[in-house]
Amino acid sequence: MVQQMGGHAYLIHGATMDGEGYPLAQTTRAAPATVSFDNRTVQWLLDNYDVAEGVSLPRSTLYAHYMQHCRQARLDPMNPASFGKLIRSVFLGLRTRRLGTRGNSKYHYYGIRIKADSPLNQMVPDDTPVAMRQATQPHRRIAKSSGADGGDAGNAMKTEAAATSQDTEQHKQYLGSPEEAIPQNDLTIDSKNLPQGVTMSDANLFDTMYKEHCEAVLDLVQNLHLNLIENLWQTFWRKTNVSVDPEVEAKLPKEKLLKLAALSEVQEFVKEADYSFYQALLELLVPDVLRPIPSTLTQTIRNFAKGLETSLRSSIGGIPEAMISVKIGAVSAFSQTLRRYTSLNHLAQAARSVLQNSSQITQMLSDLNRVDFANVQVLLGVSPYILLFMMP
C-alpha cells in the first residue's frame, strides 16, 4: 500500500549485492477483468488446452507457449498479467494457486492441462537458451533420413526436443529456492509531491504493478526462460513501438507512469525493490558457489549476466534519466556479482577435480618440496629494483 507521510521519502540504507537481502513477501493479485483479445489466440488456447480437475500448469510455462505462438503467428504479445486474464476469460472458473514445497513454490493455473494430441507436448520454446540446446547434442539419438516423406526426420526432431526439455528440467534441480523473492517494501510518498494529473491511487497502482512485474520475472528465471525477460521490461516501461495491452494503458497511462518515474520517492522505492529482488535471483541462480553444476548451465547464466545491462538499457529508453540510473545501477551490480559467482564456481570445480586425483596431489607435494622458501623470504625483503636487476 502507498502510505502518506508528510515530507518524508522512503530511503534505502546500505543496499549492496554482497550484503544481506531485504525481507521479502508476496503481494495480493488483483481480480481478473474482461480483456480484448485476438480470435487466433483464443482458438489456439482451445486447440491446445482443456479443463480438468486436479491438474495444474505453471503460469510461466503457459506464457512461454503463448510467446512462441505469437512469434509463429506474427502477433504482438500481451504482457503476462493480461494473458492471465485472457485465459480466465476463455476457461471460466480457472484458479491460480501457489504450488510446491516451501521456498520452492511457483504460481500455477489450477484446473487446466495440455491436450494429449497437442504439439505442445513435444515442443521446446524458441526462447530456450542456445547454450542449453547445444548441451543436448552429444546425447541425442539422431534418426536416419528416409527420403521425401520426412517421417524419420520428424521423429528425430521430436527426440531432439524431448532431450532438450529433459536437460532443462535437469538444470532446474541445481537452482536454489529463495523463500521469498517479491519485494515487500511499500511506496511511501507525500500526496503533496505528486505531479499534476497523478493521484495517490495511481501511485498505489504503480506499487502493485511493479511487484507483479517482479513476480513475472521470477517465474521466467525459475523456469530458465531468460530470453523473455527483456520483453517484460519493454512492456512494463512502455518502450516506444512495443505493443501494450489497452487495459494496462487505461489503468496507468504511459504519461502518468513517466511522471511517477521522475519522482525521487518512486526512484528510491524501485531501487530498494530491485536490490532485494536481484539478491533473491542471485540466490536462486547460484545458491552455493562451491556446489558442482553443469558447465552448460554455468555458461547460460554467464551469457544471461553479460547481456543484462545492454538489454535493460535498450528496453527502458525514454523514461527519466534518474530512473534509468537507478535501474542500470542495480542490474549492473547483479550482473557483476553473477559473473563473479559463476567464475568462482568454475574455479572451485577445477580445484575439486585436482584434489580428487591422488597422482596430481603427489606431484603438487613434490613441487612444493622443491621450493626454496628461505630464498623466497629473502627475495620478498629485497628492494624491487634489486629484484629487477637480478632477473635474467
XYZ file of C-alpha atoms in Angstrom:
392
model
C 0.000 0.000 0.000
C 1.045 3.624 -0.501
C 1.371 5.482 2.768
C 1.127 9.258 3.069
C 3.860 10.756 5.224
C 4.399 14.476 5.174
C 7.674 15.441 3.570
C 9.412 12.086 4.075
C 10.674 9.722 1.384
C 11.249 6.031 1.979
C 15.018 5.565 1.671
C 17.378 2.610 1.291
C 20.014 2.059 3.918
C 23.118 0.117 2.873
C 21.693 -1.840 -0.059
C 24.510 -3.896 -1.602
C 24.606 -7.046 -3.661
C 27.160 -8.606 -1.323
C 25.250 -7.809 1.846
C 22.147 -9.252 3.369
C 18.974 -9.099 1.329
C 15.913 -7.202 2.449
C 12.958 -9.102 3.936
C 10.576 -10.213 1.216
C 6.920 -11.034 0.946
C 4.200 -11.921 -1.520
C 1.673 -9.497 -2.901
C -2.011 -9.992 -3.449
C -3.010 -10.026 -7.095
C -5.956 -8.122 -8.432
C -9.066 -9.935 -9.571
C -9.250 -10.702 -13.298
C -11.123 -8.383 -15.601
C -12.519 -8.579 -19.117
C -9.927 -8.039 -21.830
C -9.971 -7.626 -25.590
C -8.230 -10.399 -27.478
C -7.289 -11.805 -30.850
C -9.514 -14.618 -32.113
C -6.493 -16.585 -33.317
C -5.105 -16.689 -29.795
C -8.452 -17.814 -28.384
C -8.648 -20.595 -30.951
C -5.050 -21.566 -30.181
C -5.920 -21.887 -26.489
C -8.966 -24.025 -27.258
C -6.973 -26.246 -29.636
C -4.156 -26.926 -27.183
C -5.637 -26.834 -23.668
C -8.669 -28.155 -21.868
C -10.036 -28.024 -18.338
C -9.707 -30.919 -15.918
C -9.948 -31.371 -12.165
C -6.881 -31.998 -10.060
C -4.266 -30.857 -12.614
C -2.250 -27.674 -12.985
C 0.324 -25.957 -15.190
C 2.944 -23.346 -14.226
C 1.948 -19.880 -15.362
C 5.390 -19.299 -16.853
C 5.073 -22.445 -18.978
C 1.796 -21.296 -20.496
C 3.211 -17.857 -21.132
C 6.284 -19.329 -22.848
C 3.958 -21.383 -25.091
C 1.967 -18.234 -25.809
C 5.090 -16.234 -26.722
C 6.098 -18.913 -29.207
C 2.570 -18.880 -30.664
C 2.843 -15.104 -31.134
C 6.165 -15.429 -32.924
C 4.807 -18.102 -35.240
C 1.551 -16.212 -35.915
C 3.316 -12.812 -36.103
C 1.185 -11.360 -33.310
C 2.075 -8.679 -30.784
C 2.180 -10.448 -27.395
C 0.331 -9.297 -24.309
C 2.129 -8.977 -21.004
C 1.784 -11.890 -18.514
C -0.926 -10.200 -16.454
C -3.162 -9.556 -19.475
C -2.538 -13.043 -20.824
C -3.671 -14.439 -17.472
C -6.912 -12.503 -17.753
C -7.417 -13.834 -21.275
C -7.000 -17.432 -20.087
C -9.569 -16.883 -17.339
C -11.951 -15.432 -19.917
C -11.582 -18.494 -22.141
C -11.543 -21.139 -19.397
C -14.093 -19.947 -16.883
C -13.545 -20.956 -13.293
C -9.779 -21.289 -13.676
C -7.936 -20.629 -10.425
C -4.411 -19.568 -9.533
C -2.537 -21.417 -6.825
C 0.977 -21.302 -5.457
C 2.146 -24.921 -5.520
C 5.330 -26.642 -4.433
C 7.352 -27.088 -1.273
C 8.003 -24.120 0.954
C 10.725 -21.955 -0.510
C 10.390 -23.552 -3.945
C 6.772 -22.845 -4.819
C 5.558 -21.303 -8.082
C 2.265 -19.924 -9.318
C 0.176 -22.411 -11.312
C -3.099 -22.297 -13.181
C -5.166 -24.949 -11.428
C -7.702 -26.914 -13.449
C -6.082 -26.774 -16.906
C -3.878 -29.146 -18.872
C -2.306 -29.561 -22.308
C -4.383 -31.748 -24.582
C -2.963 -35.205 -25.259
C -2.828 -34.582 -29.023
C -1.362 -31.069 -28.734
C 2.034 -30.443 -30.383
C 2.954 -28.500 -27.248
C 3.691 -31.826 -25.581
C 6.717 -32.194 -27.867
C 7.559 -28.554 -28.367
C 10.546 -26.735 -26.856
C 10.013 -22.943 -26.754
C 12.252 -20.950 -29.080
C 13.447 -18.928 -26.112
C 15.367 -21.892 -24.697
C 18.924 -20.596 -24.304
C 21.296 -21.629 -27.094
C 23.855 -22.999 -24.641
C 21.219 -25.328 -23.208
C 20.218 -26.552 -26.670
C 23.829 -27.305 -27.544
C 24.210 -29.229 -24.295
C 21.912 -31.948 -25.579
C 23.768 -32.589 -28.825
C 26.258 -35.216 -27.572
C 23.391 -37.264 -26.099
C 20.824 -37.068 -28.891
C 19.775 -40.070 -30.915
C 19.505 -38.855 -34.494
C 17.255 -40.837 -36.812
C 18.349 -41.552 -40.382
C 16.775 -39.616 -43.204
C 14.117 -41.589 -45.040
C 13.804 -39.597 -48.227
C 10.977 -37.325 -49.281
C 8.341 -38.353 -46.748
C 10.303 -36.825 -43.853
C 8.868 -39.278 -41.319
C 12.172 -40.246 -39.718
C 13.310 -36.626 -39.751
C 10.160 -35.684 -37.832
C 10.884 -38.373 -35.276
C 14.419 -37.027 -34.916
C 13.067 -33.548 -34.224
C 10.760 -34.923 -31.528
C 13.648 -36.825 -29.952
C 15.755 -33.667 -30.056
C 13.010 -31.592 -28.436
C 12.461 -34.184 -25.732
C 16.195 -34.310 -24.978
C 16.405 -30.520 -24.687
C 13.342 -30.369 -22.447
C 14.814 -33.089 -20.252
C 18.092 -31.184 -19.904
C 16.182 -28.046 -18.964
C 14.355 -29.923 -16.234
C 17.658 -31.378 -15.033
C 19.178 -27.902 -14.887
C 16.343 -26.709 -12.661
C 17.415 -29.047 -9.892
C 20.608 -27.015 -9.487
C 18.692 -23.808 -8.842
C 18.172 -22.503 -5.339
C 14.924 -21.828 -3.548
C 14.742 -18.358 -2.011
C 11.861 -18.455 0.444
C 10.567 -15.089 -0.695
C 11.659 -13.022 -3.658
C 8.905 -10.484 -4.351
C 9.875 -7.152 -2.733
C 7.763 -6.234 0.273
C 8.812 -2.600 0.605
C 5.967 -0.173 0.042
C 5.989 3.049 -1.901
C 5.877 5.835 0.663
C 5.076 9.236 -0.765
C 3.544 12.549 0.262
C 0.476 13.338 -1.798
C 1.637 16.964 -1.951
C 4.618 15.858 -4.048
C 2.515 14.225 -6.734
C 2.620 15.990 -10.119
C -0.497 17.415 -11.707
C -2.839 14.733 -13.001
C -1.375 11.945 -10.820
C -3.305 10.696 -7.800
C -2.477 8.539 -4.793
C -4.453 5.765 -6.492
C -2.044 5.956 -9.429
C 0.935 5.706 -7.066
C -0.670 2.770 -5.283
C -1.280 1.090 -8.640
C 2.366 1.564 -9.613
C 3.395 -0.165 -6.360
C 1.173 -3.157 -7.144
C 2.098 -3.370 -10.819
C 5.820 -3.212 -10.086
C 5.601 -6.118 -7.652
C 3.561 -8.117 -10.159
C 6.245 -7.304 -12.730
C 8.893 -8.724 -10.382
C 6.760 -11.818 -9.889
C 6.553 -12.358 -13.662
C 10.354 -12.041 -13.978
C 10.795 -14.533 -11.136
C 8.590 -17.081 -12.921
C 10.748 -16.824 -16.034
C 14.005 -17.202 -14.102
C 12.722 -20.216 -12.157
C 11.941 -21.909 -15.470
C 15.146 -20.662 -17.156
C 13.206 -18.729 -19.797
C 15.802 -15.979 -19.504
C 15.406 -14.601 -23.031
C 11.845 -13.480 -22.291
C 12.821 -11.069 -19.518
C 13.654 -8.291 -21.971
C 10.079 -8.458 -23.265
C 8.749 -7.929 -19.730
C 10.960 -4.884 -19.255
C 9.809 -3.401 -22.539
C 6.111 -3.868 -21.841
C 6.272 -2.580 -18.264
C 8.147 0.609 -19.153
C 6.114 1.046 -22.399
C 9.020 1.102 -24.816
C 8.246 3.026 -27.988
C 6.934 0.835 -30.837
C 6.231 -2.062 -28.442
C 2.602 -3.143 -28.276
C 0.974 -2.508 -24.884
C -2.250 -4.081 -23.693
C -5.018 -1.419 -23.905
C -6.348 -2.347 -20.467
C -2.955 -1.758 -18.833
C -2.614 1.570 -20.619
C -6.093 2.539 -19.468
C -5.318 1.696 -15.837
C -1.990 3.536 -15.726
C -1.290 5.554 -18.878
C 2.313 5.925 -20.005
C 2.153 9.661 -19.294
C 1.389 9.000 -15.613
C 3.959 6.206 -15.466
C 6.699 8.570 -16.628
C 5.601 11.290 -14.201
C 5.776 8.819 -11.335
C 9.170 7.571 -12.506
C 10.504 11.121 -12.253
C 9.741 11.332 -8.506
C 12.624 10.716 -6.095
C 10.345 8.718 -3.776
C 9.434 6.339 -6.591
C 13.075 6.023 -7.617
C 14.024 5.073 -4.041
C 11.196 2.533 -3.965
C 12.369 0.953 -7.228
C 15.998 0.980 -6.078
C 15.230 -0.837 -2.838
C 12.915 -3.278 -4.597
C 15.467 -4.056 -7.323
C 18.387 -4.681 -4.979
C 16.379 -7.035 -2.776
C 14.868 -8.769 -5.800
C 18.214 -9.258 -7.544
C 19.694 -10.580 -4.308
C 16.952 -13.230 -4.323
C 17.606 -14.048 -8.004
C 21.299 -14.409 -7.231
C 20.498 -16.949 -4.517
C 18.169 -18.699 -6.957
C 20.649 -18.998 -9.835
C 23.811 -19.677 -7.778
C 22.660 -20.952 -4.374
C 26.078 -22.375 -3.482
C 29.271 -21.177 -5.161
C 31.067 -24.420 -4.286
C 28.343 -26.782 -5.477
C 29.067 -28.543 -8.806
C 26.702 -27.527 -11.601
C 26.715 -28.456 -15.322
C 29.031 -26.327 -17.423
C 26.184 -25.673 -19.865
C 24.077 -24.155 -17.098
C 27.040 -22.058 -15.944
C 27.529 -20.756 -19.479
C 23.829 -19.986 -19.826
C 23.900 -17.947 -16.622
C 27.071 -16.139 -17.703
C 25.599 -15.255 -21.093
C 22.484 -14.006 -19.329
C 24.591 -11.875 -16.960
C 26.713 -10.399 -19.755
C 23.688 -9.181 -21.688
C 21.657 -7.827 -18.776
C 22.791 -4.210 -18.802
C 22.594 -3.814 -22.579
C 19.200 -5.496 -22.709
C 17.771 -3.348 -19.915
C 19.178 -0.131 -21.327
C 17.565 -0.798 -24.699
C 14.248 -1.638 -23.010
C 13.803 1.479 -20.865
C 14.859 4.240 -23.209
C 12.537 7.224 -22.874
C 11.980 7.076 -19.118
C 13.533 9.765 -16.848
C 17.345 9.646 -16.725
C 17.366 9.429 -12.922
C 15.236 6.276 -13.055
C 17.467 4.831 -15.787
C 20.464 5.342 -13.484
C 18.652 3.545 -10.657
C 17.693 0.601 -12.857
C 21.097 0.298 -14.535
C 22.937 0.592 -11.225
C 21.012 -2.293 -9.693
C 21.183 -4.594 -12.713
C 24.898 -3.831 -13.198
C 25.638 -4.886 -9.614
C 23.564 -8.036 -10.152
C 25.363 -8.818 -13.420
C 28.833 -8.342 -11.969
C 28.082 -10.453 -8.905
C 26.505 -13.186 -11.016
C 29.575 -13.364 -13.257
C 31.882 -13.395 -10.251
C 29.917 -16.228 -8.660
C 29.962 -18.331 -11.829
C 33.725 -17.742 -12.184
C 34.292 -18.841 -8.594
C 32.116 -21.886 -9.205
C 34.196 -22.814 -12.260
C 37.407 -22.382 -10.245
C 36.024 -24.485 -7.392
C 35.144 -27.311 -9.769
C 38.599 -27.203 -11.349
C 40.243 -27.323 -7.915
C 37.965 -30.179 -6.871
C 38.978 -32.268 -9.881
C 42.676 -31.785 -8.976
C 42.219 -32.531 -5.284
C 40.340 -35.719 -6.083
C 43.269 -37.003 -8.182
C 45.845 -38.664 -5.921
C 48.630 -38.606 -8.543
C 48.216 -34.868 -9.073
C 48.284 -34.253 -5.317
C 51.517 -36.251 -5.075
C 53.043 -34.195 -7.885
C 51.953 -30.940 -6.230
C 53.547 -32.013 -2.946
C 56.760 -32.905 -4.751
C 56.813 -29.497 -6.460
C 56.264 -27.708 -3.144
C 59.108 -29.600 -1.513
C 61.474 -28.301 -4.200
C 60.626 -24.657 -3.471
C 63.381 -22.813 -1.536
C 61.105 -20.885 0.841
C 64.106 -19.354 2.670
C 65.289 -17.802 -0.575
C 61.776 -16.620 -1.368
C 61.600 -14.917 2.028
C 64.901 -13.164 1.366
C 63.747 -12.018 -2.057
C 60.481 -10.660 -0.632
C 62.518 -8.415 1.647
C 64.711 -7.071 -1.160
C 64.074 -3.799 -2.991
C 62.027 -4.220 -6.210
C 64.830 -2.506 -8.125
C 67.357 -5.134 -6.971
C 64.934 -7.894 -7.994
C 64.717 -6.359 -11.465
C 68.497 -6.220 -11.652
C 68.744 -9.893 -10.611
C 66.304 -11.013 -13.317
C 67.914 -12.563 -16.418
